């Protein structure tokens, strides 16, 4: 199970992260609260970066910002020499805000708009991963209008099926991402790009999915990419300067698993790329890997307060928390399985009971953890859920018009707020409506009561 590396129990029994007590954090910032441990974030980024550099000298690590792109957290990753994979104009904007050099960004997405491509080109984003025919035409036109030559990689659909949740597979035959390599589509796309005076085809990309635990799948993906690179080289003489086999390194979500061994992954990637270069006489390209979850997932913990409790005789006991699918939709979306522990007292030695942790939102499917063994939970107890750093806040919504949680970073016994809890005013900020005078008065009273941290 992936708790932050600094997780401890204090003498009083409270869980601590980065030397800061969960009880103090909840008191100061309220719950639900997302807590990121700076040491874990840095260590994980360094370990992945170093494993790849050790296995293959020409490696580069970029963080897949879709896992959770907070300027403050990204700034920490930047200090570790890590670039950024973005999938929208908003992520480019946040990356720039964090101080990322746009040349260190890779822009992905299966339906980038012209406006987003213009933003990327104007900002000087280093690489654009071309995903479809429309995009070739759009990007050509954007590059022409801006008078630039844009470096691109071609996103391939390698037809590599991985054994992960079907909603997390991106490289199987039936996928909306990339150009299929098994018919003429990818080669025709490469030809169009090669013929364009405005687009410079520097390499290839494929990302086959998330939560992958078998490193040989990355080797297979690289084999397919390099085979395709060989076809393009024979036809047009274009060498692959950059090869990107995506991210997707598996991380244990709950108590039952272990992370993928990153050295094995890096070695498998290095061996596949070196073998292909030897076979085809290519000079070694730059290898870029773009994990999201494996960097940020275990650095984050969600803290919730326990509220109501309901027993359905002979079936189950529901214990409700003050968050749920609006801050973490993964259990509802993917059936993702989480672990949890009591954060405000040490439950060691207490008998465990089987309960279902329910969210507070108006959906029966809003269940955070089904059938989990926990000590007796009382109203006001604090529940800590590990592995909450990835794809939770990134997919958070204001469902039921709920303000999204505050976010803090902990390090060296202190906490720093990096995102304040949303207020009711934030919820309606984008609505265009002039309230009647009386409603405006009530509205002011409510927002005055509901202060933010
Ligand atoms: C193109 C691309 N790269 C990298 C990732 C990161 O995946 P993960 O967070 O599983 O490492 C994704 C996730 O969807 C992706 O689509």
Coordinates of C-alpha atoms and ligand atoms in Angstrom, one line a residue:
X1 CA 0.0 0.0 0.0
X2 CA 1.4 3.4 -1.0
X3 CA 1.4 5.8 1.9
X4 CA 3.7 8.9 1.8
X5 CA 7.2 8.0 2.9
X6 CA 7.0 10.3 6.0
X7 CA 3.8 8.7 7.4
X8 CA 4.1 8.0 11.1
X9 CA 1.9 7.7 14.2
X10 CA 2.6 10.3 16.9
X11 CA 2.8 9.3 20.5
X12 CA -0.8 10.6 20.9
X13 CA -1.9 8.2 18.1
X14 CA -2.5 10.8 15.4
X15 CA -1.3 10.0 11.9
X16 CA 1.5 12.4 10.7
X17 CA 2.7 13.3 7.3
X18 CA 5.9 15.3 6.9
X19 CA 5.9 15.7 10.6
X20 CA 2.5 17.4 10.7
X21 CA -0.4 15.8 12.5
X22 CA -3.5 14.9 10.5
X23 CA -5.6 16.2 13.4
X24 CA -3.9 19.6 13.3
X25 CA -4.3 19.7 9.5
X26 CA -8.0 18.9 9.7
X27 CA -8.5 21.5 12.4
X28 CA -6.7 24.2 10.5
X29 CA -7.9 23.6 6.9
X30 CA -11.1 21.5 7.4
X31 CA -12.1 18.3 5.6
X32 CA -12.1 16.9 3.0
X33 CA -8.5 17.9 2.7
X34 CA -5.8 16.7 0.3
X35 CA -2.3 16.5 1.7
X36 CA 0.8 16.1 -0.4
X37 CA 4.1 15.1 1.1
X38 CA 6.9 17.0 -0.6
X39 CA 9.6 14.4 0.3
X40 CA 7.6 11.5 -1.3
X41 CA 7.0 13.6 -4.4
X42 CA 10.7 14.5 -4.8
X43 CA 11.9 11.0 -4.0
X44 CA 9.6 9.3 -6.4
X45 CA 10.4 11.7 -9.2
X46 CA 14.2 11.2 -8.6
X47 CA 13.9 7.5 -8.4
X48 CA 12.1 7.2 -11.8
X49 CA 14.4 9.8 -13.4
X50 CA 17.5 8.1 -12.1
X51 CA 16.4 4.6 -13.0
X52 CA 15.9 5.6 -16.6
X53 CA 19.1 7.6 -16.8
X54 CA 20.9 4.6 -15.4
X55 CA 19.4 2.2 -17.9
X56 CA 19.5 4.5 -20.9
X57 CA 21.6 7.7 -20.9
X58 CA 19.5 9.5 -23.4
X59 CA 16.4 9.4 -21.2
X60 CA 14.1 12.3 -20.2
X61 CA 11.3 12.2 -17.7
X62 CA 8.2 14.3 -18.1
X63 CA 5.3 14.4 -15.7
X64 CA 1.8 13.6 -17.1
X65 CA 0.0 16.6 -15.7
X66 CA -3.4 15.1 -16.2
X67 CA -2.8 13.1 -13.0
X68 CA -3.0 16.4 -11.1
X69 CA -1.6 19.7 -12.3
X70 CA -1.1 22.1 -9.4
X71 CA 1.4 24.9 -10.2
X72 CA 2.9 24.5 -6.7
X73 CA 3.5 20.8 -7.0
X74 CA 4.7 21.1 -10.6
X75 CA 7.2 23.7 -9.4
X76 CA 8.7 21.1 -7.1
X77 CA 9.0 18.6 -10.0
X78 CA 10.6 21.3 -12.1
X79 CA 13.3 21.6 -9.4
X80 CA 13.9 17.9 -10.0
X81 CA 14.6 18.5 -13.6
X82 CA 11.3 17.1 -14.9
X83 CA 9.3 18.3 -17.9
X84 CA 5.6 18.2 -18.5
X85 CA 3.1 16.3 -20.6
X86 CA 0.0 18.5 -21.2
X87 CA -3.3 17.7 -22.9
X88 CA -5.1 21.0 -23.0
X89 CA -4.7 24.7 -23.3
X90 CA -5.5 24.9 -19.6
X91 CA -2.6 22.5 -18.7
X92 CA -0.3 24.6 -20.9
X93 CA -1.4 27.6 -19.0
X94 CA -0.9 26.0 -15.6
X95 CA 2.5 24.6 -16.7
X96 CA 3.6 28.1 -17.7
X97 CA 2.3 29.4 -14.4
X98 CA 4.5 26.8 -12.6
X99 CA 7.5 28.1 -14.5
X100 CA 7.9 25.1 -16.8
X101 CA 10.0 26.0 -19.9
X102 CA 7.5 25.4 -22.8
X103 CA 10.3 23.7 -24.7
X104 CA 10.1 21.0 -22.0
X105 CA 6.4 20.4 -22.7
X106 CA 4.8 17.7 -24.9
X107 CA 1.2 18.4 -26.0
X108 CA -1.1 15.4 -26.3
X109 CA -4.8 15.0 -27.0
X110 CA -7.0 13.3 -29.6
X111 CA -9.0 16.5 -30.4
X112 CA -6.9 19.5 -29.9
X113 CA -8.7 22.6 -31.0
X114 CA -7.2 25.2 -33.4
X115 CA -7.1 27.7 -30.5
X116 CA -5.2 25.2 -28.3
X117 CA -2.7 24.5 -31.2
X118 CA -2.2 28.3 -31.6
X119 CA -1.6 28.6 -27.9
X120 CA 0.9 25.8 -27.9
X121 CA 2.8 27.2 -31.0
X122 CA 2.7 30.8 -29.6
X123 CA 4.0 29.6 -26.2
X124 CA 6.8 27.5 -27.9
X125 CA 5.7 24.1 -26.7
X126 CA 8.6 21.8 -27.5
X127 CA 6.8 18.8 -29.0
X128 CA 3.3 18.3 -30.3
X129 CA 2.0 14.7 -30.5
X130 CA -0.1 14.5 -33.7
X131 CA -3.0 12.3 -33.1
X132 CA -5.2 12.5 -36.3
X133 CA -5.5 13.7 -39.8
X134 CA -7.5 16.9 -38.9
X135 CA -4.7 17.9 -36.6
X136 CA -2.0 17.6 -39.4
X137 CA -4.0 20.1 -41.4
X138 CA -4.7 22.4 -38.4
X139 CA -1.2 22.4 -37.2
X140 CA 0.2 23.0 -40.6
X141 CA -2.0 26.1 -41.0
X142 CA -1.2 27.4 -37.5
X143 CA 2.5 26.9 -38.1
X144 CA 2.2 28.6 -41.5
X145 CA 0.3 31.6 -40.0
X146 CA 2.9 32.0 -37.2
X147 CA 5.8 31.6 -39.6
X148 CA 7.3 28.7 -37.5
X149 CA 8.5 25.2 -38.1
X150 CA 6.9 22.9 -35.4
X151 CA 8.6 19.7 -34.1
X152 CA 6.1 16.9 -33.9
X153 CA 5.9 13.2 -32.9
X154 CA 3.3 10.9 -34.4
X155 CA 1.0 9.2 -32.0
X156 CA 0.7 5.6 -33.0
X157 CA -1.9 3.1 -32.0
X158 CA 0.4 0.1 -31.6
X159 CA -2.5 -2.4 -31.1
X160 CA -0.9 -3.5 -27.8
X161 CA -3.6 -4.7 -25.4
X162 CA -2.8 -4.5 -21.7
X163 CA -4.5 -6.2 -18.9
X164 CA -5.8 -3.2 -17.1
X165 CA -9.3 -1.8 -16.6
X166 CA -10.9 -1.4 -20.1
X167 CA -11.4 2.3 -19.5
X168 CA -7.6 2.7 -18.9
X169 CA -6.5 1.0 -22.1
X170 CA -5.3 3.4 -24.8
X171 CA -3.3 1.3 -27.2
X172 CA -5.6 -1.6 -28.0
X173 CA -7.0 -2.0 -31.5
X174 CA -10.3 -0.3 -30.5
X175 CA -9.0 3.1 -29.3
X176 CA -9.7 6.7 -30.0
X177 CA -6.0 7.6 -29.7
X178 CA -3.4 7.6 -32.4
X179 CA -2.9 6.3 -35.9
X180 CA -3.3 2.5 -36.2
X181 CA 0.0 0.9 -37.3
X182 CA -1.5 -2.2 -38.8
X183 CA -3.0 -0.6 -41.8
X184 CA -1.8 2.3 -44.0
X185 CA -3.1 5.2 -41.8
X186 CA 0.1 5.8 -39.7
X187 CA 2.4 5.6 -42.8
X188 CA 0.2 7.9 -44.7
X189 CA 0.2 10.4 -41.8
X190 CA 4.0 10.2 -41.6
X191 CA 4.1 10.9 -45.4
X192 CA 1.9 13.9 -45.1
X193 CA 3.9 15.3 -42.2
X194 CA 7.2 14.6 -44.0
X195 CA 5.9 16.5 -47.0
X196 CA 4.9 19.5 -45.0
X197 CA 7.4 22.4 -45.0
X198 CA 6.1 23.5 -41.6
X199 CA 6.1 20.2 -39.6
X200 CA 9.2 18.4 -38.6
X201 CA 8.7 14.7 -37.7
X202 CA 11.2 14.0 -35.0
X203 CA 9.8 10.8 -33.6
X204 CA 6.9 8.6 -32.4
X205 CA 4.7 8.2 -29.4
X206 CA 2.5 5.4 -28.0
X207 CA 0.8 5.2 -24.6
X208 CA -0.9 1.9 -24.1
X209 CA -2.7 2.4 -20.8
X210 CA -2.5 3.1 -17.1
X211 CA -1.8 0.8 -14.1
X212 CA 0.3 -1.6 -16.1
X213 CA 2.3 -4.0 -14.0
X214 CA 4.2 -6.0 -16.7
X215 CA 7.3 -4.2 -17.9
X216 CA 7.5 -6.4 -21.0
X217 CA 4.5 -4.5 -22.3
X218 CA 6.6 -1.4 -22.6
X219 CA 9.2 -3.5 -24.5
X220 CA 6.5 -4.7 -26.9
X221 CA 5.3 -1.1 -27.4
X222 CA 8.8 0.1 -28.2
X223 CA 9.2 -2.9 -30.6
X224 CA 6.1 -1.7 -32.5
X225 CA 7.2 1.9 -32.5
X226 CA 10.7 1.0 -33.8
X227 CA 9.4 -1.3 -36.4
X228 CA 7.2 1.5 -37.7
X229 CA 10.1 3.9 -37.5
X230 CA 12.0 1.5 -39.7
X231 CA 9.3 1.6 -42.4
X232 CA 9.3 5.4 -42.4
X233 CA 13.1 5.4 -42.5
X234 CA 13.2 3.0 -45.4
X235 CA 10.7 5.1 -47.3
X236 CA 11.7 8.6 -46.5
X237 CA 15.1 8.3 -44.8
X238 CA 13.7 10.0 -41.6
X239 CA 15.5 8.8 -38.4
X240 CA 13.6 8.5 -35.1
X241 CA 15.2 11.1 -32.9
X242 CA 12.7 10.8 -30.1
X243 CA 10.8 7.7 -28.9
X244 CA 8.0 8.0 -26.3
X245 CA 6.4 4.9 -25.0
X246 CA 4.1 6.8 -22.7
X247 CA 3.6 6.4 -18.9
X248 CA 1.3 3.9 -17.1
X249 CA 3.7 2.4 -14.5
X250 CA 1.5 0.5 -12.1
X251 CA 1.2 1.6 -8.5
X252 CA -0.6 -0.3 -5.7
X253 CA -3.9 1.3 -5.1
X254 CA -4.9 -0.6 -2.0
X255 CA -3.5 -2.9 0.6
X256 CA -3.1 -5.9 -1.7
X257 CA -0.5 -4.8 -4.2
X258 CA 3.0 -3.6 -4.9
X259 CA 4.3 -0.9 -7.2
X260 CA 5.9 -2.0 -10.5
X261 CA 9.7 -2.3 -10.0
X262 CA 10.8 0.8 -11.9
X263 CA 14.4 -0.5 -12.6
X264 CA 12.9 -3.5 -14.4
X265 CA 10.7 -1.1 -16.4
X266 CA 13.6 1.1 -17.3
X267 CA 15.8 -1.9 -18.2
X268 CA 13.1 -3.4 -20.4
X269 CA 12.6 -0.1 -22.2
X270 CA 16.4 0.4 -22.7
X271 CA 16.9 -3.1 -24.0
X272 CA 14.1 -2.8 -26.5
X273 CA 15.3 0.5 -27.8
X274 CA 18.9 -0.6 -28.0
X275 CA 18.0 -3.9 -29.8
X276 CA 15.9 -2.1 -32.3
X277 CA 18.7 0.5 -33.0
X278 CA 21.2 -2.3 -33.5
X279 CA 18.9 -4.2 -35.9
X280 CA 18.1 -1.2 -37.9
X281 CA 21.3 0.7 -37.7
X282 CA 19.8 3.8 -36.0
X283 CA 21.7 6.1 -33.7
X284 CA 20.2 6.0 -30.2
X285 CA 17.2 8.3 -30.0
X286 CA 16.1 10.3 -26.9
X287 CA 13.7 8.1 -24.8
X288 CA 11.0 10.1 -23.1
X289 CA 8.8 8.6 -20.4
X290 CA 5.7 10.3 -19.1
X291 CA 4.4 8.8 -15.9
X292 CA 1.7 10.6 -13.9
X293 CA 0.3 8.3 -11.2
X294 CA 3.7 6.7 -10.3
X295 CA 5.1 10.2 -9.5
X296 CA 2.2 11.8 -7.7
X297 CA -0.2 9.1 -6.6
X298 CA 1.5 7.9 -3.4
X299 CA 2.5 11.5 -2.4
X300 CA -1.2 12.4 -1.8
X301 CA -3.5 11.5 1.1
X302 CA -7.2 12.5 1.4
X303 CA -8.5 13.2 4.9
X304 CA -12.2 13.0 5.5
X305 CA -14.4 13.4 8.6
X306 CA -16.8 10.6 9.5
X307 CA -20.4 11.7 9.6
X308 CA -23.6 9.5 9.6
X309 CA -23.9 5.8 9.9
X310 CA -26.6 3.5 8.6
X311 CA -27.0 -0.2 9.1
X312 CA -28.9 -2.3 6.6
X313 CA -29.6 -5.4 8.7
X314 CA -27.9 -8.6 7.3
X315 CA -26.5 -6.6 4.3
X316 CA -24.0 -3.9 5.3
X317 CA -23.2 -0.9 7.4
X318 CA -22.7 2.4 5.6
X319 CA -20.4 5.0 7.2
X320 CA -20.5 8.3 5.4
X321 CA -17.7 10.8 4.9
X322 CA -17.9 14.4 4.0
X323 CA -16.4 13.9 0.5
X324 CA -16.8 11.2 -2.1
X325 CA -17.3 11.1 -5.9
X326 CA -17.0 14.9 -6.3
X327 CA -13.3 14.8 -5.1
X328 CA -12.6 11.1 -6.1
X329 CA -14.6 9.6 -8.9
X330 CA -12.3 6.7 -9.5
X331 CA -14.2 4.1 -7.6
X332 CA -17.4 5.0 -9.5
X333 CA -15.6 5.3 -12.8
X334 CA -13.2 2.4 -12.8
X335 CA -14.1 0.4 -9.7
X336 CA -10.8 1.6 -8.3
X337 CA -10.1 0.1 -4.9
X338 CA -8.7 2.2 -2.0
X339 CA -7.5 1.5 1.4
X340 CA -8.1 3.7 4.5
X341 CA -7.1 4.0 8.1
X342 CA -8.2 5.9 11.1
X343 CA -6.1 9.1 11.4
X344 CA -7.1 10.7 14.7
X345 CA -6.2 7.8 17.0
X346 CA -4.2 4.7 16.8
X347 CA -6.6 1.8 16.1
X348 CA -3.9 -0.9 16.9
X349 CA -5.5 -3.7 18.9
X350 CA -9.1 -2.6 18.3
X351 CA -11.5 -5.2 16.7
X352 CA -12.2 -4.6 13.0
X353 CA -15.6 -4.3 11.5
X354 CA -16.7 -4.7 7.9
X355 CA -18.2 -1.4 6.7
X356 CA -18.8 0.4 3.4
X357 CA -17.4 4.0 3.2
X358 CA -20.0 6.0 1.4
X359 CA -19.6 9.5 -0.1
X360 CA -22.1 12.3 0.7
X361 CA -23.3 12.9 -2.9
X362 CA -26.7 12.1 -4.3
X363 CA -25.8 8.9 -6.2
X364 CA -26.1 5.4 -5.0
X365 CA -22.8 4.7 -6.8
X366 CA -21.1 7.3 -4.6
X367 CA -19.2 4.7 -2.6
X368 CA -15.5 5.4 -1.9
X369 CA -14.6 2.0 -0.4
X370 CA -16.9 -1.0 -0.5
X371 CA -16.5 -3.7 2.2
X372 CA -13.5 -2.6 4.1
X373 CA -12.3 -3.8 7.5
X374 CA -11.9 -0.8 9.9
X375 CA -12.1 -0.2 13.6
X376 CA -15.3 1.2 15.1
X377 CA -15.8 4.6 13.4
X378 CA -17.5 7.4 15.3
X379 CA -18.9 10.7 14.0
X380 CA -16.0 13.2 14.0
X381 CA -13.3 10.5 13.5
X382 CA -10.8 11.3 10.8
X383 CA -10.3 8.8 7.9
X384 CA -7.1 8.9 5.8
X385 CA -7.1 7.5 2.3
X386 CA -3.7 6.9 0.7
X387 CA -2.8 7.0 -3.1
X388 CA -5.1 10.0 -3.5
X389 CA -2.5 12.1 -5.3
X390 CA -3.4 11.0 -8.9
X391 CA -6.6 11.4 -10.9
X392 CA -8.7 12.4 -7.8
X393 CA -8.5 16.2 -7.7
X394 CA -7.7 16.3 -11.4
X395 CA -11.2 14.9 -12.1
X396 CA -12.9 16.6 -9.2
X397 CA -16.2 18.3 -9.8
X398 CA -18.7 20.6 -8.1
X399 CA -21.4 18.0 -8.1
X400 CA -24.3 18.8 -5.8
X401 CA -22.7 22.3 -5.9
X402 CA -20.1 21.3 -3.4
X403 CA -16.9 23.4 -3.0
X404 CA -13.8 21.5 -4.0
X405 CA -11.4 20.7 -1.1
X406 CA -8.4 22.6 0.1
X407 CA -4.9 21.2 -0.8
X408 CA -1.8 21.5 1.3
X409 CA 1.9 20.5 1.0
X410 CA 3.6 19.2 4.1
X411 CA 7.4 19.2 4.6
X412 CA 9.7 19.5 7.6
X413 CA 7.0 19.7 10.2
X414 CA 5.0 22.4 8.5
X415 CA 2.1 22.7 6.1
X416 CA 1.6 25.2 3.3
X417 CA -1.8 25.8 1.7
X418 CA -1.5 25.5 -2.1
X419 CA -5.2 25.6 -3.0
X420 CA -7.8 27.1 -0.8
X421 CA -11.1 25.4 -0.2
X422 CA -13.7 26.7 -2.7
X423 CA -16.4 29.0 -1.4
X424 CA -20.1 29.2 -2.4
X425 CA -19.1 32.3 -4.4
X426 CA -16.6 30.3 -6.4
X427 CA -19.4 27.9 -7.3
X428 CA -21.4 30.6 -9.0
X429 CA -18.6 32.7 -10.2
X430 CA -19.1 31.9 -13.9
X431 CA -22.9 32.1 -13.8
X432 CA -24.3 35.1 -15.6
X433 CA -27.3 36.2 -13.6
X434 CA -28.3 39.3 -11.8
X435 CA -30.1 38.2 -8.6
X436 CA -33.1 40.1 -7.3
X437 CA -32.2 42.5 -4.5
X438 CA -33.5 40.3 -1.7
X439 CA -31.7 37.2 -3.0
X440 CA -28.4 39.2 -3.2
X441 CA -28.9 40.1 0.5
X442 CA -29.4 36.5 1.6
X443 CA -26.6 35.4 -0.7
X444 CA -24.2 37.9 1.0
X445 CA -25.2 36.5 4.4
X446 CA -24.5 32.9 3.4
X447 CA -21.1 33.7 1.8
X448 CA -20.1 35.7 4.9
X449 CA -20.9 32.7 7.1
X450 CA -19.1 30.3 4.8
X451 CA -15.5 31.7 5.0
X452 CA -12.7 29.9 3.1
X453 CA -9.3 28.8 4.2
Ligands
LIG1 C1 -0.3 10.1 -23.4 C2 -0.3 9.7 -21.9 N1 0.9 9.7 -21.3 C3 1.0 9.5 -20.0 C4 -0.1 9.2 -19.2 C5 0.1 8.9 -17.8 O1 -0.4 7.7 -17.3 P1 -0.1 7.2 -15.8 O2 -0.6 8.3 -14.9 O3 -0.8 6.0 -15.7 O4 1.4 7.1 -15.7 C6 -1.4 9.1 -19.9 C7 -2.6 8.8 -19.1 O5 -3.7 8.7 -19.5 C8 -1.4 9.4 -21.2 O6 -2.6 9.5 -21.9

